[in-house]
XYZ file of C-alpha atoms in Angstrom:
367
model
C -9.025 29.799 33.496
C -12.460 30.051 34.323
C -13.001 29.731 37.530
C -16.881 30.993 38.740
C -19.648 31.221 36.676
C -23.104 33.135 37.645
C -25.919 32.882 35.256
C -27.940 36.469 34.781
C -30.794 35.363 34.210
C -34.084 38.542 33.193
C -36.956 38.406 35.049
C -40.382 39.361 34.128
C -43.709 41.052 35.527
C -46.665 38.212 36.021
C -50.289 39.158 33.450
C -51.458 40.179 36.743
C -50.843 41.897 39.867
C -51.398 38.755 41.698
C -49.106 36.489 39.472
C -45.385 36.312 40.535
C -42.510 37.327 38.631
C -41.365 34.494 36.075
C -38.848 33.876 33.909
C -38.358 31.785 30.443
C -35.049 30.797 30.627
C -35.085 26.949 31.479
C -31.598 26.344 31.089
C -28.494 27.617 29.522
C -25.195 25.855 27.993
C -21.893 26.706 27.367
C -20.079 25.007 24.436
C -16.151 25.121 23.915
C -15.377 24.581 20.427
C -12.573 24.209 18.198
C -11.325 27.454 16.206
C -13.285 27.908 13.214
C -17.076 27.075 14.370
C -18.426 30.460 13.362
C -17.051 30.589 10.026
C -17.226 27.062 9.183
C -19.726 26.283 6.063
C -20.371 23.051 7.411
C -23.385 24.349 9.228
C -24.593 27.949 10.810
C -24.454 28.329 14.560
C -27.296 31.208 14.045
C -29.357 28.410 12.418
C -32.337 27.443 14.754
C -32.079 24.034 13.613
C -28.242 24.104 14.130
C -29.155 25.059 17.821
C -31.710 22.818 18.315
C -30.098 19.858 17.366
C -26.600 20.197 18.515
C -25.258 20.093 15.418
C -22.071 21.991 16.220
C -21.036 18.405 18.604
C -20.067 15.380 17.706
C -22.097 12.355 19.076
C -22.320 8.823 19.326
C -24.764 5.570 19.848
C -26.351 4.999 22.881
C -24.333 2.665 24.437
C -26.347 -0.075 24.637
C -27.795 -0.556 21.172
C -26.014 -3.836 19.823
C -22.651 -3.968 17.892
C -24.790 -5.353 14.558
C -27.097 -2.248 14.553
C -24.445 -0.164 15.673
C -22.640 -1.347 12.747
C -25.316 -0.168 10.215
C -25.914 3.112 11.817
C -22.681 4.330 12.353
C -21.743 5.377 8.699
C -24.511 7.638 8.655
C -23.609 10.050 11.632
C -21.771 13.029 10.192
C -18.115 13.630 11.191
C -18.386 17.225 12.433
C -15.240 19.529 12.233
C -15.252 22.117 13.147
C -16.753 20.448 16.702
C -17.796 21.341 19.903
C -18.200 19.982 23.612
C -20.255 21.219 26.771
C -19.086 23.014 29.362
C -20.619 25.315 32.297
C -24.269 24.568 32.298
C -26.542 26.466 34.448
C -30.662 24.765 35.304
C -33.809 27.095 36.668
C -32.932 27.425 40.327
C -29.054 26.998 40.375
C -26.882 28.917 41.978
C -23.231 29.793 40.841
C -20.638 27.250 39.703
C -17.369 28.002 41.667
C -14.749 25.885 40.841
C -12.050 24.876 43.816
C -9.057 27.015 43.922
C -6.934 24.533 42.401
C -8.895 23.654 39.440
C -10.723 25.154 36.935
C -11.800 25.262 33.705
C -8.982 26.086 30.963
C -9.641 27.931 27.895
C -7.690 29.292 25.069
C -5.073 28.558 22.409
C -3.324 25.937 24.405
C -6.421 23.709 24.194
C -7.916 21.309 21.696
C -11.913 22.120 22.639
C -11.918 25.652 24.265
C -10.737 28.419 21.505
C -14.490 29.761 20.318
C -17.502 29.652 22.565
C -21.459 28.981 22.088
C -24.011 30.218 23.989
C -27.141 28.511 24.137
C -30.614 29.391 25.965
C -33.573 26.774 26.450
C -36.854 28.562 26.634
C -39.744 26.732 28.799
C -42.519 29.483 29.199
C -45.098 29.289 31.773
C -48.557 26.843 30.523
C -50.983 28.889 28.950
C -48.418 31.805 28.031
C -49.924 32.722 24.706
C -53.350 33.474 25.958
C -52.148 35.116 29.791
C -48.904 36.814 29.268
C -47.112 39.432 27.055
C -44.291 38.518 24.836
C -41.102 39.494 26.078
C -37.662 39.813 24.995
C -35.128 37.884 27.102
C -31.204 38.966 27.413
C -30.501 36.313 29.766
C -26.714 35.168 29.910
C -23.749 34.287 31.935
C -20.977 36.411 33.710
C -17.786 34.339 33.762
C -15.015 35.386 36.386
C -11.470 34.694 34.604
C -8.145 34.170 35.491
C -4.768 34.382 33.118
C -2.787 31.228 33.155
C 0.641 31.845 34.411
C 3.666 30.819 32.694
C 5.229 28.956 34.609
C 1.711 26.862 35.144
C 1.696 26.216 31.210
C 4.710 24.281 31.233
C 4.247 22.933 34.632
C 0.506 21.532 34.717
C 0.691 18.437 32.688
C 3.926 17.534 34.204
C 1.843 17.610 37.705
C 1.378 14.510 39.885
C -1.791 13.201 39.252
C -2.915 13.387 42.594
C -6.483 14.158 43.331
C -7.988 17.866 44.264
C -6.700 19.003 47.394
C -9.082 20.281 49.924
C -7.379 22.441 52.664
C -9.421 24.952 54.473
C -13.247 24.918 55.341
C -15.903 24.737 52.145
C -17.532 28.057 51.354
C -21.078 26.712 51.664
C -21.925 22.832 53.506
C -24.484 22.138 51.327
C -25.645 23.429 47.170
C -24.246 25.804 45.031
C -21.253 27.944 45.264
C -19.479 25.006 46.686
C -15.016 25.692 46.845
C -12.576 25.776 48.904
C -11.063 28.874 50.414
C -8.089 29.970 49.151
C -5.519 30.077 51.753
C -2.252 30.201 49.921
C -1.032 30.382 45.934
C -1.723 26.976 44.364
C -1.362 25.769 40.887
C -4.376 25.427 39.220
C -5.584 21.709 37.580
C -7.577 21.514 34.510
C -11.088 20.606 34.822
C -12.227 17.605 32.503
C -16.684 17.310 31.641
C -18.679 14.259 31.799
C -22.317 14.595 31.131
C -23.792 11.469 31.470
C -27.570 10.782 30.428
C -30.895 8.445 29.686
C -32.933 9.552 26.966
C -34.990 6.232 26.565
C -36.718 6.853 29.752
C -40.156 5.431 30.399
C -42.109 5.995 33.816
C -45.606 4.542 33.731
C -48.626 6.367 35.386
C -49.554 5.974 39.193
C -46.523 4.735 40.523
C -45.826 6.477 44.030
C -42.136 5.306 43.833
C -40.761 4.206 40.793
C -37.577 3.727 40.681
C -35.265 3.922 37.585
C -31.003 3.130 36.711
C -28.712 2.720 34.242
C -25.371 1.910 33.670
C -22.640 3.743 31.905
C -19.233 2.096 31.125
C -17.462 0.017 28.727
C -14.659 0.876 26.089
C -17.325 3.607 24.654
C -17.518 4.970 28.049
C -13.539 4.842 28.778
C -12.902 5.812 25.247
C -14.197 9.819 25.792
C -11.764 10.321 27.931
C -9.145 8.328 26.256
C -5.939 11.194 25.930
C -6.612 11.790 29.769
C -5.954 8.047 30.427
C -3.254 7.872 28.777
C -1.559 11.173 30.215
C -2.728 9.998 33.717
C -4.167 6.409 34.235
C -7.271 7.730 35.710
C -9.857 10.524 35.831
C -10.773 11.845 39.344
C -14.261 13.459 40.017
C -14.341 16.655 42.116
C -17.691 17.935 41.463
C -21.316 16.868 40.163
C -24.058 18.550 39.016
C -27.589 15.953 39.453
C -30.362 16.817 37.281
C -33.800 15.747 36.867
C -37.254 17.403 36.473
C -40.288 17.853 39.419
C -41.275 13.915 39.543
C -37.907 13.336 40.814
C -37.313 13.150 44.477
C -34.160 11.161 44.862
C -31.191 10.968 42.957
C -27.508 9.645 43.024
C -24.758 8.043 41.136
C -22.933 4.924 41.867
C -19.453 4.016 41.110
C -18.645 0.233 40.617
C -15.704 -1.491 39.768
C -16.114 -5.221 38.471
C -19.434 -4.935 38.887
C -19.465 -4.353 42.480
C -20.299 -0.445 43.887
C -17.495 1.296 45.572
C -18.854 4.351 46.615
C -21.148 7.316 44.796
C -20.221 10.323 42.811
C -23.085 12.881 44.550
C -26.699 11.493 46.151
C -29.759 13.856 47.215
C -32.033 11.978 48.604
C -35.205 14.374 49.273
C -34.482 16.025 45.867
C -36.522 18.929 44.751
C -36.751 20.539 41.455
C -36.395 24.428 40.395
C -34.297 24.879 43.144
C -30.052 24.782 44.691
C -30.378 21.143 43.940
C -29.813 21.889 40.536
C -26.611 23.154 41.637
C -22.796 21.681 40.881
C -21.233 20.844 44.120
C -17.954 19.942 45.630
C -18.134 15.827 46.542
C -17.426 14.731 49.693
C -13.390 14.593 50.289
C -13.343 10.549 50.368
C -15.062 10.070 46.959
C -12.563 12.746 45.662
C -9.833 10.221 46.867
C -11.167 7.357 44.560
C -10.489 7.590 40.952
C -12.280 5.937 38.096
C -9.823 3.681 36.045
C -10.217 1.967 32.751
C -13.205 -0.275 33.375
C -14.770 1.274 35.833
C -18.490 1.917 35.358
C -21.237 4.320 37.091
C -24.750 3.623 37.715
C -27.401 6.713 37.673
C -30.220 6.027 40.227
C -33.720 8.287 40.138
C -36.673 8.002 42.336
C -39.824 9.396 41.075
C -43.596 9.747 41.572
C -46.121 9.349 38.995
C -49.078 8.998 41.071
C -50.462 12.560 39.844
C -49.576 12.309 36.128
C -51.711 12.497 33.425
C -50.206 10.084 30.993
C -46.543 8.157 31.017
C -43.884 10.008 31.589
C -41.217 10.212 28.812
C -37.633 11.708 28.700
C -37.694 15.637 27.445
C -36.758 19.118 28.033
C -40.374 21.204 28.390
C -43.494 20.377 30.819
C -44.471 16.916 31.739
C -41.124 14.898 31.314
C -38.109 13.746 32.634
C -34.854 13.472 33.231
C -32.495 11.530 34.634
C -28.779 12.527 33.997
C -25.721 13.782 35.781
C -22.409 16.084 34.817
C -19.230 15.349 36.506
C -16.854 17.433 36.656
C -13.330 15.779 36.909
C -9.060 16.671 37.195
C -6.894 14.391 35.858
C -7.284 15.898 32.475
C -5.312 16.993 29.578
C -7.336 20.029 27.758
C -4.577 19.435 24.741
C -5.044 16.144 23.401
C -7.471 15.703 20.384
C -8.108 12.072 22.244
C -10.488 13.021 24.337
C -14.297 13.599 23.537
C -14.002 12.065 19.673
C -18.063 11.436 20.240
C -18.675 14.580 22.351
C -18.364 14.434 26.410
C -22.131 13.705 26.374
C -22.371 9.650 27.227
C -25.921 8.517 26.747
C -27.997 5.344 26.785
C -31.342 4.625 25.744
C -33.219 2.410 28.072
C -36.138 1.921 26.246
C -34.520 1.808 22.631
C -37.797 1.737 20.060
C -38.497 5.305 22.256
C -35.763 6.531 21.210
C -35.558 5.030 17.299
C -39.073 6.258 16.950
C -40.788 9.203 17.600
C -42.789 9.332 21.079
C -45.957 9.964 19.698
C -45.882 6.777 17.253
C -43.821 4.157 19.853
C -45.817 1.239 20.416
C -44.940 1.484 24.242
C -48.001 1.712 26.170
């Protein structure tokens, strides 16, 4: 099991004595992979357009691009095998991820997805780095706290009930990061399941004070990466979230509707703040923790931004001046053996503003 992860990340002296310490790493991902992804001649994991890309992870549509384009543009994504999926993710300002004492995240021969590992780093360098600062050489990484499966928890866990995470004894910490439960007695451990869940057809127009944006995610696509733990259990049950978005952001939350009609929410901060604990994972509340999703459920990412200082339109991205707008979910109810799960990656994506995404940002006719 892994059960805490802490990201190490360098730090570096300012150009000046009057700059602060910095550092380049933006954020960091863990992949679990199936055996073979270092040796595989399919592609090179030390290739920087390997990295860049994703390459190592299988991937799907956006799920709302219609079934006739769909159709044509299917056949031409590459099956990838040996394959990949995320796992612990760590963004500028997080603290650790501690998973509850009775679930975690298993790794080893016993599972489909966890038997090799990538690291990957995301620089973002300070503006004007090239003509103010000294190049540096980053060793930025994680430490990852481990625990040995027990025997008699290999034969036992995916007989379990699937009951949802139990959470006796006071949380660690009330509000971001580090978020568990104490451990007051022995407890078999569950398996930890990965949802990331994401917009990358985002458009937020200049000098808006309080824009807001959404977007659904559900469906059979939706369902269907996480279709081996619906069969083994029924349902998936989300535990813990991780909300992330960039420094236009100030609120964010996730909905959880069933027939159309909201339920409850999977993790809301409302005065969110970039660069800081809010990029955090953290334990949900205990009654959204009682409320499973089920086959045809759906969830609905909300973000409130200002644009009232930008320069230009804001568009989605990973470096200065954009966005995001995405979530990971961290659920039990899962069976870390079945091939069933995460056939298109555990990354779910839509593309609000399709011809964004189907063309490059610099040549989209959006204005």
């Amino acid at each position: 099991w892994i059960t805490h992860v802490e990201a190490l990340v360098d730090e570096f002296e300012g150009p000046d004595p009057a700059s602060p310490a910095y550092d380049v790493t933006h954020h960091m991902d863990i992949f679990f992979c199936e055996r073979g992804v270092t040796t595989t001649r399919q592609y090179s994991v030390s290739d920087p357009f390997t990295c860049s890309h994703d390459a190592f992870m299988a991937s799907g549509l956006p799920l709302n691009m219609d079934e006739a384009r769909k159709q044509q543009l299917e056949p031409l994504i590459p099956i990838v095998h040996p394959s990949c999926i995320m796992g612990p993710t760590y963004d500028r300002g997080a603290g650790d991820l501690v998973c509850p004492t009775n679930a975690a995240y298993k790794i080893g021969p016993s599972t489909a997805t966890a038997n090799e590992f990538i690291l990957q780093n995301h620089y973002l360098v300070p503006k004007g780095y090239l003509d103010r600062y000294e190049p540096v050489w980053d060793t930025s990484g994680f430490k990852l706290t481990l625990e040995r499966v027990q025997k008699e928890e290999m034969s036992e866990e995916m007989s379990a009930s699937s009951s949802p995470l139990r959470t006796n004894g006071p949380r660690q910490h009330s509000d971001y990061g580090n978020s568990m439960v104490e451990d007051e007695d022995e407890r078999e451990r569950k398996p930890l399941g990965s949802l990331g869940i994401n917009d990358y057809g985002l458009f937020y127009p200049q000098g808006e004070k309080r824009f807001s944006h959404a977007y659904d995610i559900g469906g059979k696509d939706f369902s269907g990466s996480f279709q081996g733990d619906l069969e083994m259990f029924g349902e998936i049950q989300p535990v813990m979230v991780h909300l992330h978005a960039h420094s236009l952001t100030k609120s964010i939350w996730v909905e959880h509707l069933r027939g159309g009609r909201k339920i409850g929410e999977y993790g809301r901060i409302d005065a969110y703040e970039a660069l800081t604990q809010h990029q955090s994972y953290f334990l949900l509340p205990e009654e959204d923790r009682q409320r499973p999703i089920l086959p045809g459920d759906s969830v609905r990412v909300n973000c409130v931004m200002d644009t009232s200082k930008a320069e230009h339109a804001i568009l989605y991205g990973v470096s200065h001046d954009t966005e995001m707008c995405a979530a990971l979910i961290l659920y039990t109810n899962h069976d870390p053996s079945s091939h069933r799960n995460y056939n298109k990656g555990n990354l779910v994506a839509t593309c609000t503003e399709l011809d964004i995404c189907l063309n490059p940002p610099e040549t989209t006719s959006k204005k």
